[in-house]
XYZ file of C-alpha atoms in Angstrom:
727
model
C 177.219 -22.861 -166.004
C 176.472 -25.756 -163.657
C 173.903 -27.346 -165.906
C 175.264 -30.806 -165.133
C 175.357 -30.212 -161.384
C 177.496 -32.563 -159.325
C 176.884 -35.337 -161.842
C 179.423 -33.589 -164.099
C 182.169 -34.389 -161.564
C 181.300 -38.051 -161.332
C 183.307 -39.639 -164.205
C 186.620 -37.901 -163.408
C 186.323 -38.115 -159.619
C 185.357 -41.801 -159.745
C 188.587 -42.516 -161.677
C 190.544 -40.583 -159.039
C 188.862 -42.485 -156.182
C 189.818 -45.864 -157.689
C 193.398 -44.701 -158.258
C 193.647 -43.503 -154.638
C 192.595 -46.957 -153.411
C 195.621 -48.450 -155.187
C 198.075 -45.762 -154.023
C 200.683 -46.982 -151.540
C 202.080 -43.771 -150.078
C 200.857 -40.277 -149.073
C 203.154 -38.786 -151.747
C 201.538 -40.941 -154.426
C 198.063 -39.836 -153.286
C 199.074 -36.181 -153.382
C 200.464 -36.593 -156.903
C 197.243 -38.241 -158.079
C 195.141 -35.363 -156.724
C 197.545 -32.826 -158.251
C 197.272 -34.461 -161.696
C 193.483 -34.604 -161.334
C 193.418 -30.849 -160.647
C 195.601 -30.160 -163.729
C 193.074 -32.076 -165.798
C 190.044 -30.327 -164.255
C 191.669 -26.891 -164.528
C 192.435 -27.367 -168.207
C 188.864 -28.259 -169.143
C 187.463 -26.218 -171.985
C 184.596 -25.118 -169.759
C 184.480 -24.978 -165.955
C 181.772 -26.765 -164.023
C 180.764 -23.504 -162.363
C 178.751 -23.386 -159.135
C 175.732 -21.049 -159.164
C 175.759 -17.768 -157.246
C 174.875 -18.216 -153.572
C 171.916 -15.844 -153.913
C 171.861 -12.285 -152.602
C 168.254 -12.681 -151.495
C 169.025 -15.572 -149.124
C 169.398 -15.061 -145.360
C 172.891 -15.316 -143.870
C 174.282 -16.030 -140.403
C 177.746 -15.384 -138.939
C 178.488 -12.699 -141.548
C 178.288 -8.930 -141.833
C 176.028 -9.375 -144.892
C 175.332 -11.628 -147.904
C 178.409 -13.211 -149.509
C 178.801 -13.417 -153.267
C 180.550 -16.533 -154.546
C 181.853 -14.876 -157.696
C 182.820 -11.532 -156.093
C 183.661 -11.923 -152.380
C 184.961 -15.501 -152.721
C 186.858 -15.011 -155.967
C 190.390 -16.229 -155.269
C 189.301 -18.577 -152.469
C 189.053 -22.337 -152.229
C 185.515 -22.828 -150.893
C 184.052 -25.838 -149.108
C 180.245 -25.870 -149.290
C 178.730 -27.998 -146.514
C 175.141 -28.947 -147.385
C 173.592 -29.834 -144.024
C 170.425 -29.798 -141.961
C 170.729 -29.351 -138.216
C 168.565 -32.327 -137.186
C 170.851 -34.773 -138.992
C 173.283 -36.711 -136.790
C 175.510 -37.496 -139.792
C 175.807 -33.745 -140.449
C 176.753 -33.195 -136.803
C 179.418 -35.891 -137.074
C 181.054 -33.845 -139.861
C 181.370 -30.631 -137.803
C 184.547 -31.638 -135.867
C 186.288 -32.300 -139.213
C 185.248 -28.859 -140.489
C 186.325 -27.215 -137.196
C 189.752 -28.833 -137.554
C 190.029 -27.830 -141.212
C 189.243 -24.162 -140.536
C 191.768 -24.133 -137.682
C 194.414 -25.442 -140.090
C 193.598 -23.044 -142.942
C 192.067 -19.580 -142.520
C 190.632 -17.179 -145.089
C 194.117 -15.582 -145.135
C 195.420 -18.960 -146.375
C 192.731 -18.926 -149.052
C 190.108 -21.286 -147.532
C 186.504 -20.418 -146.706
C 183.890 -22.877 -145.435
C 180.230 -22.025 -146.096
C 177.414 -23.970 -144.434
C 174.449 -24.333 -146.793
C 171.483 -25.165 -144.591
C 168.934 -27.043 -146.713
C 166.140 -28.068 -144.355
C 164.477 -31.456 -144.023
C 161.743 -30.355 -141.585
C 159.619 -27.183 -141.982
C 160.778 -26.045 -138.526
C 164.369 -26.027 -139.795
C 163.611 -23.421 -142.459
C 163.091 -20.711 -139.816
C 166.157 -18.473 -139.500
C 165.905 -18.122 -135.691
C 165.908 -21.904 -135.310
C 168.979 -22.220 -137.551
C 170.604 -19.442 -135.508
C 170.023 -21.491 -132.332
C 171.586 -24.535 -133.998
C 174.600 -22.493 -135.149
C 175.116 -21.386 -131.533
C 174.392 -24.833 -130.079
C 176.913 -26.593 -132.316
C 179.498 -23.789 -132.159
C 179.584 -23.276 -135.935
C 182.150 -20.552 -136.611
C 181.835 -20.116 -140.386
C 179.189 -18.346 -142.514
C 175.878 -20.176 -142.975
C 173.314 -19.441 -145.684
C 169.663 -20.430 -145.231
C 168.773 -22.350 -148.397
C 165.186 -22.624 -147.111
C 163.621 -23.537 -150.456
C 166.532 -25.839 -151.386
C 167.403 -23.621 -154.376
C 171.150 -24.298 -154.242
C 170.483 -27.932 -153.317
C 168.462 -28.442 -156.519
C 170.747 -26.371 -158.769
C 173.745 -28.494 -157.789
C 171.637 -31.687 -157.768
C 172.631 -32.543 -154.200
C 170.865 -35.707 -153.117
C 171.683 -36.354 -149.459
C 172.820 -34.867 -146.156
C 175.651 -34.217 -145.574
C 177.321 -33.368 -148.907
C 180.555 -31.394 -149.237
C 181.420 -29.587 -152.474
C 184.944 -28.179 -152.931
C 185.246 -25.220 -155.305
C 188.294 -23.637 -156.885
C 189.040 -19.875 -156.920
C 186.782 -19.241 -159.949
C 183.796 -20.950 -158.344
C 184.750 -24.022 -160.378
C 183.505 -27.310 -158.923
C 186.322 -29.767 -158.251
C 185.227 -32.435 -155.753
C 182.164 -33.703 -153.907
C 182.064 -35.906 -150.803
C 178.762 -37.532 -149.863
C 178.002 -38.670 -146.306
C 180.270 -38.684 -143.260
C 183.603 -40.395 -142.660
C 185.712 -38.745 -145.412
C 188.077 -36.726 -143.216
C 191.269 -37.980 -144.888
C 189.981 -37.154 -148.379
C 188.616 -33.770 -147.246
C 192.032 -32.703 -145.910
C 193.898 -34.219 -148.875
C 191.685 -32.585 -151.526
C 191.655 -29.204 -149.758
C 195.391 -28.983 -149.074
C 196.416 -29.960 -152.619
C 193.828 -27.588 -154.145
C 195.258 -24.691 -152.093
C 198.805 -25.650 -153.134
C 197.846 -26.049 -156.821
C 196.188 -22.640 -157.140
C 198.767 -20.818 -154.990
C 201.447 -21.956 -157.421
C 199.389 -20.354 -160.176
C 198.936 -17.083 -158.263
C 195.154 -17.446 -158.123
C 194.689 -17.457 -154.323
C 193.842 -14.162 -152.553
C 194.545 -13.519 -148.864
C 191.765 -10.993 -148.157
C 189.520 -11.481 -145.094
C 185.834 -12.355 -145.300
C 183.514 -10.337 -143.058
C 182.673 -12.795 -140.270
C 180.431 -11.734 -137.397
C 179.767 -14.617 -135.009
C 176.395 -14.742 -133.260
C 177.964 -16.446 -130.250
C 179.895 -13.243 -129.515
C 176.600 -11.443 -128.828
C 175.096 -14.106 -126.523
C 174.014 -12.640 -123.161
C 175.130 -14.588 -120.062
C 172.527 -17.157 -119.049
C 172.347 -19.689 -116.167
C 171.586 -22.419 -118.733
C 172.591 -22.683 -122.389
C 170.620 -25.057 -124.623
C 169.798 -27.575 -121.857
C 169.136 -30.870 -123.658
C 167.801 -33.213 -120.972
C 166.589 -33.214 -117.371
C 165.803 -35.971 -114.877
C 164.557 -36.140 -111.286
C 165.608 -38.539 -108.539
C 163.241 -40.974 -106.832
C 162.634 -38.648 -103.873
C 161.602 -35.803 -106.183
C 163.960 -33.474 -104.277
C 166.914 -33.376 -106.699
C 167.079 -32.573 -110.404
C 169.915 -33.386 -112.786
C 170.191 -31.004 -115.748
C 172.336 -31.529 -118.830
C 173.400 -27.909 -119.394
C 174.477 -28.907 -122.885
C 175.712 -25.558 -124.233
C 177.824 -24.983 -121.124
C 179.217 -28.558 -121.382
C 178.319 -29.330 -117.781
C 175.957 -31.232 -115.503
C 174.044 -29.406 -112.775
C 172.502 -31.099 -109.737
C 169.913 -28.825 -108.121
C 167.216 -28.921 -105.497
C 163.658 -28.792 -106.841
C 163.599 -25.024 -106.157
C 166.567 -24.569 -108.502
C 169.363 -24.148 -105.948
C 172.579 -25.608 -107.337
C 174.089 -28.408 -105.241
C 176.824 -29.508 -107.673
C 178.336 -28.076 -110.865
C 180.272 -30.730 -112.762
C 182.369 -29.710 -115.776
C 182.059 -26.648 -118.021
C 181.995 -23.977 -119.186
C 184.268 -25.150 -122.022
C 184.108 -28.475 -123.824
C 186.710 -31.142 -123.180
C 187.227 -34.766 -122.250
C 188.595 -35.369 -118.776
C 187.811 -37.655 -115.851
C 188.578 -36.703 -112.260
C 187.244 -34.397 -109.563
C 184.214 -32.213 -110.290
C 186.353 -29.092 -110.634
C 188.556 -30.632 -113.353
C 186.118 -32.962 -115.180
C 185.119 -31.997 -118.721
C 182.254 -32.978 -121.051
C 181.366 -32.166 -124.662
C 177.686 -31.312 -125.245
C 176.231 -33.844 -122.773
C 172.616 -34.934 -123.314
C 170.866 -37.790 -121.475
C 171.173 -38.176 -117.691
C 169.968 -40.904 -115.286
C 170.263 -40.823 -111.485
C 169.961 -43.519 -108.825
C 170.863 -42.713 -105.219
C 174.149 -40.808 -105.527
C 175.244 -42.071 -108.938
C 174.512 -40.309 -112.242
C 175.149 -41.703 -115.721
C 175.629 -39.202 -118.565
C 175.399 -39.541 -122.350
C 178.469 -37.419 -123.191
C 177.283 -37.040 -126.761
C 180.048 -35.312 -128.697
C 182.767 -37.181 -126.799
C 181.039 -40.469 -127.779
C 181.252 -41.632 -124.151
C 179.091 -42.744 -121.244
C 180.300 -41.097 -118.039
C 179.592 -41.955 -114.397
C 179.321 -39.264 -111.712
C 179.721 -40.317 -108.071
C 178.158 -37.571 -105.925
C 179.622 -38.933 -102.686
C 183.214 -39.212 -103.912
C 182.765 -36.189 -106.243
C 184.523 -38.083 -109.036
C 183.752 -38.498 -112.772
C 184.828 -41.662 -114.621
C 184.293 -43.096 -118.108
C 182.357 -46.377 -118.291
C 181.819 -46.763 -122.060
C 183.371 -45.408 -125.250
C 186.926 -44.540 -126.271
C 186.464 -40.837 -127.032
C 186.204 -41.069 -130.818
C 183.173 -41.842 -132.940
C 182.649 -45.565 -133.341
C 181.252 -47.392 -136.377
C 180.846 -50.806 -134.707
C 177.153 -51.792 -134.852
C 177.451 -54.974 -132.767
C 179.510 -54.176 -129.660
C 180.253 -56.746 -126.995
C 183.532 -55.431 -125.598
C 184.024 -54.126 -122.072
C 182.554 -50.643 -121.873
C 185.735 -48.551 -121.729
C 187.158 -50.501 -124.705
C 183.988 -50.347 -126.820
C 183.716 -47.508 -129.392
C 180.239 -45.926 -129.445
C 178.581 -43.190 -131.528
C 176.726 -40.080 -130.315
C 174.770 -41.479 -127.337
C 171.765 -39.159 -126.852
C 169.859 -40.558 -123.866
C 170.265 -43.070 -121.023
C 167.790 -44.779 -118.695
C 168.042 -47.504 -116.043
C 166.448 -50.922 -116.607
C 166.641 -54.496 -115.389
C 167.989 -57.582 -117.134
C 165.871 -60.691 -117.686
C 167.809 -62.950 -115.323
C 169.498 -60.449 -113.034
C 168.983 -60.499 -109.308
C 169.373 -56.731 -108.943
C 167.032 -53.946 -110.006
C 168.452 -51.338 -112.390
C 171.364 -53.538 -113.482
C 171.244 -52.327 -117.117
C 171.780 -48.876 -118.584
C 169.832 -48.524 -121.839
C 171.433 -46.124 -124.333
C 169.816 -44.321 -127.283
C 172.745 -44.561 -129.718
C 171.606 -41.841 -132.120
C 174.804 -41.887 -134.200
C 174.244 -45.443 -135.497
C 170.441 -45.585 -135.191
C 170.342 -48.270 -132.498
C 169.493 -48.893 -128.847
C 172.368 -50.335 -126.820
C 172.838 -51.739 -123.311
C 175.623 -51.292 -120.787
C 175.601 -54.112 -118.240
C 176.001 -52.562 -114.778
C 175.925 -56.099 -113.340
C 176.057 -59.567 -114.927
C 172.763 -60.673 -116.511
C 170.857 -61.553 -119.657
C 168.965 -59.390 -122.179
C 165.771 -60.533 -123.968
C 166.666 -63.048 -126.715
C 170.283 -62.888 -125.554
C 172.883 -64.958 -123.720
C 174.493 -64.344 -120.330
C 176.612 -61.202 -120.232
C 179.340 -60.100 -117.863
C 179.332 -56.890 -115.871
C 180.689 -53.943 -117.873
C 179.880 -55.306 -121.343
C 178.413 -52.747 -123.788
C 176.523 -53.994 -126.833
C 173.670 -53.504 -129.283
C 170.196 -54.492 -128.129
C 167.916 -53.329 -130.954
C 168.282 -51.844 -134.420
C 170.084 -53.025 -137.546
C 172.015 -49.780 -137.880
C 170.139 -48.875 -141.068
C 168.323 -45.540 -140.786
C 164.731 -46.773 -141.070
C 161.327 -46.817 -139.428
C 161.166 -50.608 -139.443
C 159.312 -52.647 -136.815
C 160.158 -56.299 -136.336
C 159.612 -59.115 -133.843
C 163.361 -59.668 -133.821
C 165.153 -56.634 -132.346
C 168.278 -56.828 -134.526
C 166.170 -56.676 -137.696
C 164.224 -53.593 -136.634
C 165.369 -50.180 -137.856
C 165.507 -46.838 -136.033
C 166.240 -43.342 -137.301
C 168.299 -41.384 -134.781
C 166.687 -42.565 -131.512
C 167.050 -39.608 -129.128
C 164.867 -40.270 -126.067
C 164.157 -43.306 -123.857
C 161.755 -44.051 -121.016
C 161.055 -47.289 -119.165
C 157.603 -48.674 -118.303
C 158.558 -51.788 -116.295
C 155.070 -52.724 -115.109
C 152.641 -55.084 -116.851
C 151.137 -55.059 -119.384
C 153.799 -52.717 -120.801
C 157.198 -53.995 -119.669
C 158.844 -52.006 -122.449
C 161.189 -49.219 -123.455
C 159.522 -46.260 -125.165
C 161.725 -44.638 -127.821
C 161.495 -41.134 -129.289
C 162.754 -41.913 -132.800
C 163.476 -38.403 -134.015
C 164.225 -38.722 -137.732
C 161.210 -40.955 -138.412
C 159.038 -38.622 -136.275
C 157.642 -41.602 -134.375
C 157.391 -43.038 -130.885
C 158.208 -46.760 -130.777
C 158.115 -49.543 -128.155
C 160.696 -52.267 -127.477
C 159.338 -55.214 -125.506
C 161.557 -56.208 -122.585
C 160.068 -59.715 -122.678
C 161.159 -60.683 -126.185
C 162.767 -57.575 -127.750
C 160.013 -57.066 -130.336
C 159.932 -53.513 -131.753
C 156.461 -52.038 -132.338
C 155.001 -48.779 -133.563
C 153.069 -46.514 -131.187
C 152.339 -43.174 -132.918
C 153.520 -41.051 -135.852
C 155.308 -41.779 -139.120
C 153.790 -44.066 -141.733
C 153.868 -47.703 -142.825
C 156.664 -47.458 -145.409
C 159.806 -48.079 -143.304
C 161.953 -46.065 -145.724
C 159.817 -42.922 -145.649
C 161.401 -40.639 -143.058
C 159.399 -37.612 -144.228
C 156.031 -38.566 -142.674
C 155.957 -35.708 -140.163
C 153.420 -33.057 -139.155
C 151.497 -31.733 -136.179
C 148.309 -33.767 -135.940
C 146.586 -35.101 -132.820
C 145.098 -38.532 -133.430
C 145.596 -42.268 -133.019
C 148.493 -44.441 -134.152
C 149.691 -43.706 -137.645
C 147.159 -40.880 -138.040
C 148.946 -38.885 -135.332
C 151.867 -36.839 -136.625
C 154.951 -35.539 -134.799
C 157.964 -33.518 -135.971
C 161.390 -34.723 -134.770
C 160.509 -35.719 -131.154
C 163.570 -35.864 -128.880
C 162.226 -36.956 -125.482
C 159.726 -39.285 -123.760
C 158.798 -39.888 -120.111
C 156.455 -42.458 -118.573
C 153.820 -41.431 -115.998
C 153.284 -44.647 -114.052
C 150.550 -43.041 -111.922
C 148.286 -42.243 -114.890
C 149.667 -44.887 -117.302
C 150.422 -42.171 -119.851
C 153.482 -41.287 -121.916
C 154.573 -37.670 -122.434
C 156.546 -36.634 -125.510
C 158.770 -33.632 -126.225
C 157.537 -33.005 -129.796
C 160.559 -30.831 -130.356
C 160.104 -29.276 -133.790
C 156.395 -28.661 -133.138
C 157.389 -26.836 -129.900
C 154.846 -28.857 -127.930
C 154.501 -31.410 -125.162
C 152.135 -34.200 -126.178
C 150.523 -36.993 -124.206
C 149.991 -40.559 -125.440
C 147.639 -43.173 -124.054
C 149.530 -46.314 -125.154
C 146.493 -48.517 -124.595
C 144.410 -46.628 -127.181
C 147.413 -45.237 -129.120
C 145.854 -41.776 -128.827
C 148.189 -38.783 -129.046
C 147.068 -35.248 -128.050
C 148.643 -31.860 -127.348
C 149.117 -31.207 -123.635
C 151.076 -27.935 -123.698
C 152.348 -25.424 -126.235
C 150.752 -23.476 -129.078
C 153.183 -24.560 -131.785
C 154.899 -21.158 -131.785
C 158.624 -21.109 -131.028
C 158.480 -18.407 -128.356
C 158.746 -18.160 -124.574
C 155.374 -17.382 -122.990
C 154.213 -18.508 -119.544
C 150.483 -18.458 -120.200
C 147.540 -18.878 -117.871
C 147.142 -22.464 -119.097
C 149.310 -25.203 -120.633
C 147.905 -24.626 -124.115
C 148.515 -20.868 -123.970
C 152.153 -21.326 -122.980
C 154.953 -21.793 -125.485
C 158.231 -23.694 -125.879
C 161.148 -23.565 -128.306
C 162.424 -26.982 -129.398
C 162.077 -28.768 -126.044
C 164.608 -31.607 -125.999
C 163.843 -33.657 -122.900
C 161.405 -34.115 -120.033
C 160.886 -36.122 -116.852
C 158.186 -36.660 -114.260
C 158.296 -37.023 -110.481
C 157.705 -40.448 -108.959
C 154.414 -39.194 -107.457
C 153.242 -37.953 -110.867
C 152.657 -34.327 -109.915
C 155.443 -32.222 -111.427
C 156.850 -32.582 -114.932
C 160.137 -30.881 -115.792
C 160.843 -29.905 -119.408
C 164.223 -28.951 -120.875
C 163.032 -26.027 -123.021
C 166.225 -26.115 -125.020
C 166.205 -23.011 -127.211
C 164.687 -20.905 -124.423
C 167.628 -21.904 -122.163
C 165.224 -22.867 -119.372
C 163.707 -25.701 -117.406
C 159.912 -25.360 -117.385
C 157.832 -26.917 -114.590
C 154.334 -28.253 -115.370
C 152.121 -29.019 -112.382
C 149.918 -31.802 -113.773
C 147.364 -31.380 -110.971
C 146.881 -27.598 -110.856
C 147.755 -27.134 -114.575
C 150.083 -24.250 -113.672
C 153.253 -23.797 -115.723
C 156.309 -21.992 -114.318
C 160.036 -21.582 -114.912
C 162.641 -23.175 -112.655
C 165.018 -20.471 -111.413
C 168.652 -21.589 -111.404
C 170.109 -20.240 -108.168
C 173.789 -20.153 -107.306
C 174.890 -22.045 -104.174
C 175.570 -18.811 -102.286
C 171.849 -17.948 -102.397
C 171.103 -20.764 -99.941
C 172.284 -18.737 -96.985
C 173.023 -15.092 -96.313
C 176.741 -14.432 -96.176
C 178.420 -11.991 -93.840
C 179.558 -9.923 -96.799
C 176.743 -7.881 -98.336
C 179.497 -6.117 -100.266
C 180.136 -9.232 -102.383
C 178.069 -7.880 -105.260
C 178.910 -4.174 -104.967
C 180.641 -4.166 -108.352
C 177.671 -5.909 -109.925
C 175.255 -3.408 -108.366
C 177.414 -0.442 -109.377
C 177.393 -1.553 -113.018
C 173.595 -1.633 -113.321
C 172.135 1.029 -115.658
C 170.538 4.226 -114.334
C 166.945 4.963 -115.343
C 165.956 8.337 -116.821
C 164.491 10.771 -114.274
C 161.170 10.656 -116.132
C 160.802 6.890 -115.523
C 157.509 6.095 -113.734
C 157.746 4.434 -110.326
C 154.879 1.976 -109.809
C 154.038 0.889 -106.264
C 152.847 -2.742 -106.104
C 150.606 -4.244 -103.402
C 152.496 -5.817 -100.510
C 153.331 -9.499 -101.022
C 153.383 -12.110 -98.230
C 156.291 -14.502 -98.645
C 158.390 -16.990 -96.697
C 162.178 -17.451 -96.453
C 163.467 -19.524 -99.383
C 160.334 -18.892 -101.443
C 160.620 -18.444 -105.222
C 158.960 -15.420 -106.814
C 158.644 -15.067 -110.577
C 158.102 -11.554 -111.887
C 156.404 -11.686 -115.286
C 157.341 -8.474 -117.104
C 155.159 -7.360 -120.046
C 155.919 -3.979 -121.571
C 154.037 -2.420 -124.486
C 155.617 0.086 -126.867
C 153.734 3.022 -128.419
C 151.995 2.333 -131.750
C 154.322 2.459 -134.767
C 157.372 1.812 -132.616
C 159.862 -1.043 -132.655
C 162.457 -2.247 -130.186
C 166.043 -1.350 -131.057
C 167.472 -4.872 -130.851
C 171.073 -3.638 -131.054
C 170.708 -1.612 -127.835
C 171.157 -3.013 -124.278
C 167.472 -3.530 -123.424
C 167.498 -5.009 -119.933
C 165.746 -5.681 -116.643
C 167.527 -5.410 -113.320
C 166.796 -5.815 -109.612
C 167.893 -3.365 -106.911
C 167.257 -2.762 -103.213
C 167.926 0.143 -100.853
C 171.000 -0.010 -98.585
C 169.222 -1.645 -95.653
C 167.680 -4.265 -97.968
C 170.741 -5.303 -100.013
C 170.792 -8.661 -98.190
C 167.920 -9.581 -100.544
C 170.309 -9.536 -103.496
C 172.791 -12.173 -102.308
C 173.281 -14.918 -104.911
C 170.614 -13.512 -107.267
C 170.800 -12.869 -110.980
C 170.545 -9.105 -110.822
C 169.983 -8.371 -114.512
C 169.009 -9.900 -117.811
C 168.294 -9.077 -121.420
C 164.884 -8.124 -122.830
C 164.849 -9.598 -126.322
C 161.215 -9.357 -127.336
C 158.455 -7.155 -125.938
C 155.737 -9.149 -127.699
C 155.907 -11.781 -124.957
C 156.540 -11.885 -121.233
C 160.051 -11.726 -119.827
C 160.400 -14.031 -116.818
C 162.502 -12.612 -113.953
C 163.323 -15.248 -111.299
C 163.956 -14.293 -107.672
C 164.320 -16.341 -104.514
C 164.171 -14.986 -100.985
C 167.227 -16.011 -98.937
C 166.633 -18.866 -96.513
C 167.784 -16.587 -93.700
C 166.045 -13.203 -93.833
C 167.388 -10.230 -91.859
C 164.079 -8.396 -91.642
C 160.345 -9.140 -91.613
C 159.750 -6.274 -94.054
C 161.719 -5.368 -97.161
C 161.281 -3.626 -100.510
C 162.587 -4.901 -103.807
C 162.759 -2.764 -106.979
C 162.393 -4.384 -110.406
C 163.434 -1.995 -113.160
C 163.517 -2.086 -116.933
C 165.335 0.018 -119.491
C 164.194 -0.037 -123.154
C 165.504 1.605 -126.320
C 162.991 1.915 -129.127
C 162.528 3.807 -132.369
C 159.604 4.963 -134.460
C 159.088 2.542 -137.340
C 160.187 5.190 -139.848
C 163.382 5.458 -137.737
C 162.959 9.221 -137.497
C 163.487 9.176 -133.741
C 164.911 6.774 -131.136
C 164.608 7.044 -127.392
C 165.419 5.418 -124.065
C 162.605 4.792 -121.580
C 162.543 3.244 -118.144
C 160.099 1.864 -115.607
C 160.476 0.866 -111.954
C 158.216 -1.436 -109.938
C 158.503 -1.337 -106.131
C 157.549 -4.637 -104.492
C 157.059 -4.484 -100.683
C 157.556 -7.878 -99.013
C 156.012 -9.106 -95.756
C 158.196 -12.026 -94.720
C 156.636 -14.583 -92.391
C 157.794 -17.920 -91.077
C 154.940 -19.945 -92.582
C 155.466 -21.382 -96.030
C 153.355 -19.586 -98.647
C 153.940 -22.250 -101.309
C 156.994 -22.949 -103.417
C 156.251 -20.439 -106.196
C 154.481 -17.081 -106.470
C 154.024 -15.222 -109.739
C 153.686 -11.426 -109.934
C 152.684 -9.710 -113.182
C 154.456 -6.443 -114.017
C 152.750 -4.587 -116.875
C 153.239 -1.111 -118.304
C 152.465 0.653 -121.581
C 154.645 3.443 -122.894
C 151.935 5.662 -124.351
C 153.645 8.144 -126.657
C 156.963 8.729 -128.287
């Protein structure tokens, strides 16, 4: 049994580690590991890992996996992680590379053991989103109550445990940065047990969630920003590894990079990013925090060229900086924002960077200048501004002695009396301020006074330290109202802070991780919103609602919340080829003949206007949606009205009937008729709860349109409701 936990490995592995330090050649290191394994394998009693637990929830598998049955004959790497942790994310590329080198046929299986830090991370759906977001391709078990964590006496994230083919514990690696040892230990363990005939080549039942993802215009968008005119948005479409530039109605102007990850400068069509996050725009230049490439990229919209301005493409460990940007290694930049140096003659001559990977805030000098408490710096230099690099919630008058914990969002308040950077410090669950006069780091809301306590989180409105947040990822300053808005990501809320009084209150969201466009801000819901921005005039706020794969729009004057439709470039004008989408139209499902046809009141609309259809369907009592079936909505039009369909998303998935499904539609800018009829249809498969019977039902809504030349407003919402009465 594993009564000793990982502590039982410590004496022998410590001896091995010291011997490896003195080894001169790879062959000598391999021999040392081989001899270590002979010693461990000949122990009188194995240090045996506990069973993984049949009652735990699993992802990326066909069912629960038993360590001592299904994984007998395999070398197993257990990765104890939590998806908020940047150090855990830094380990994923090493694990990806390892599983590409050795498959289950070779005898290696990697199992992610998700042991949550935050309550929000215990929820299976949230872990599922993280598995998709970070492209995790191995089985993951939800150790929600930290059962395995405690049984093995794991003490920190990340921790890797390497097991032999009997479930016998052989090695542990704590923290990140052990790639060489991970590959050395794994390869020699496979060799050692193959020689003894103990490795089996059977396959493990893997079923990847990413293979069932429906197509979506956005995939886990992390950040969004708006230009000074308020007419253009820049969206980090993180899961699609691309940057979108759109008009404020959602029409795409530029698609840069994607859909696959990569690292490449050049023209928009060939450029590649890897999970980009923060974006900042000025005139026709965009800076991007290319997070998993560990780079800062520059997009020139006039030349349509992408270049690299900071980072070398591999994770840096330097916590000082000072080299020219493209020679300076950096680590997981998560957000960027323009600012001005102390002595510079130009506005916006500094790019501030939330360097989440090393818990600091850095600066990239876009022109020569001086930072607070700093000396003159040349153009192009990239260096630390604040944070010691220790993961702490430590405030200090001297910026280098302050401590951050995975800073993930930045916003600038340049005017007096603020003149500061606001920081969403995610792992301490706080919002902090960095003075741009003297660099002093101060607390605003959340957390607690002990700088080493990174577990002071919650969901409490209040003032200063009495307010509680849960892993906030974004902040944006409203200079009109002198208020700060926060994406309180793991509470699924948008909060508002009055920095003068240090008051923090919920502005939008119920705390539920769903996707509801309610009649008010506080009746609407989000799912781990990661970023937000506000127009210069203070009216519209845009929120990257990350796990809902949407940009939400909050009108701060009318208090109306809507979804930004993402419209392909071809929807800007009617083409001469209505046949373009014939294949798409032909592939839409057919409704049953019994499907009701509901006639809606005529709707007045203008060319280019956005219409959101809010679909809410109710199943009969004692029925449940068959989630495996292709439940879908789709839009059609009769032959003489097919011009309406150009450039539209004609169908989408219905995942959950307990909340509204939002169906975006935009009238073409050039309309071929003053009258038209659009049909919005839905097809559902549901079963009685005792599963005695399953059926397919359909519904069609006919929406007549009266199209006039006068603008009816940028957005109209139409509710589509229907109850299926009986089975």
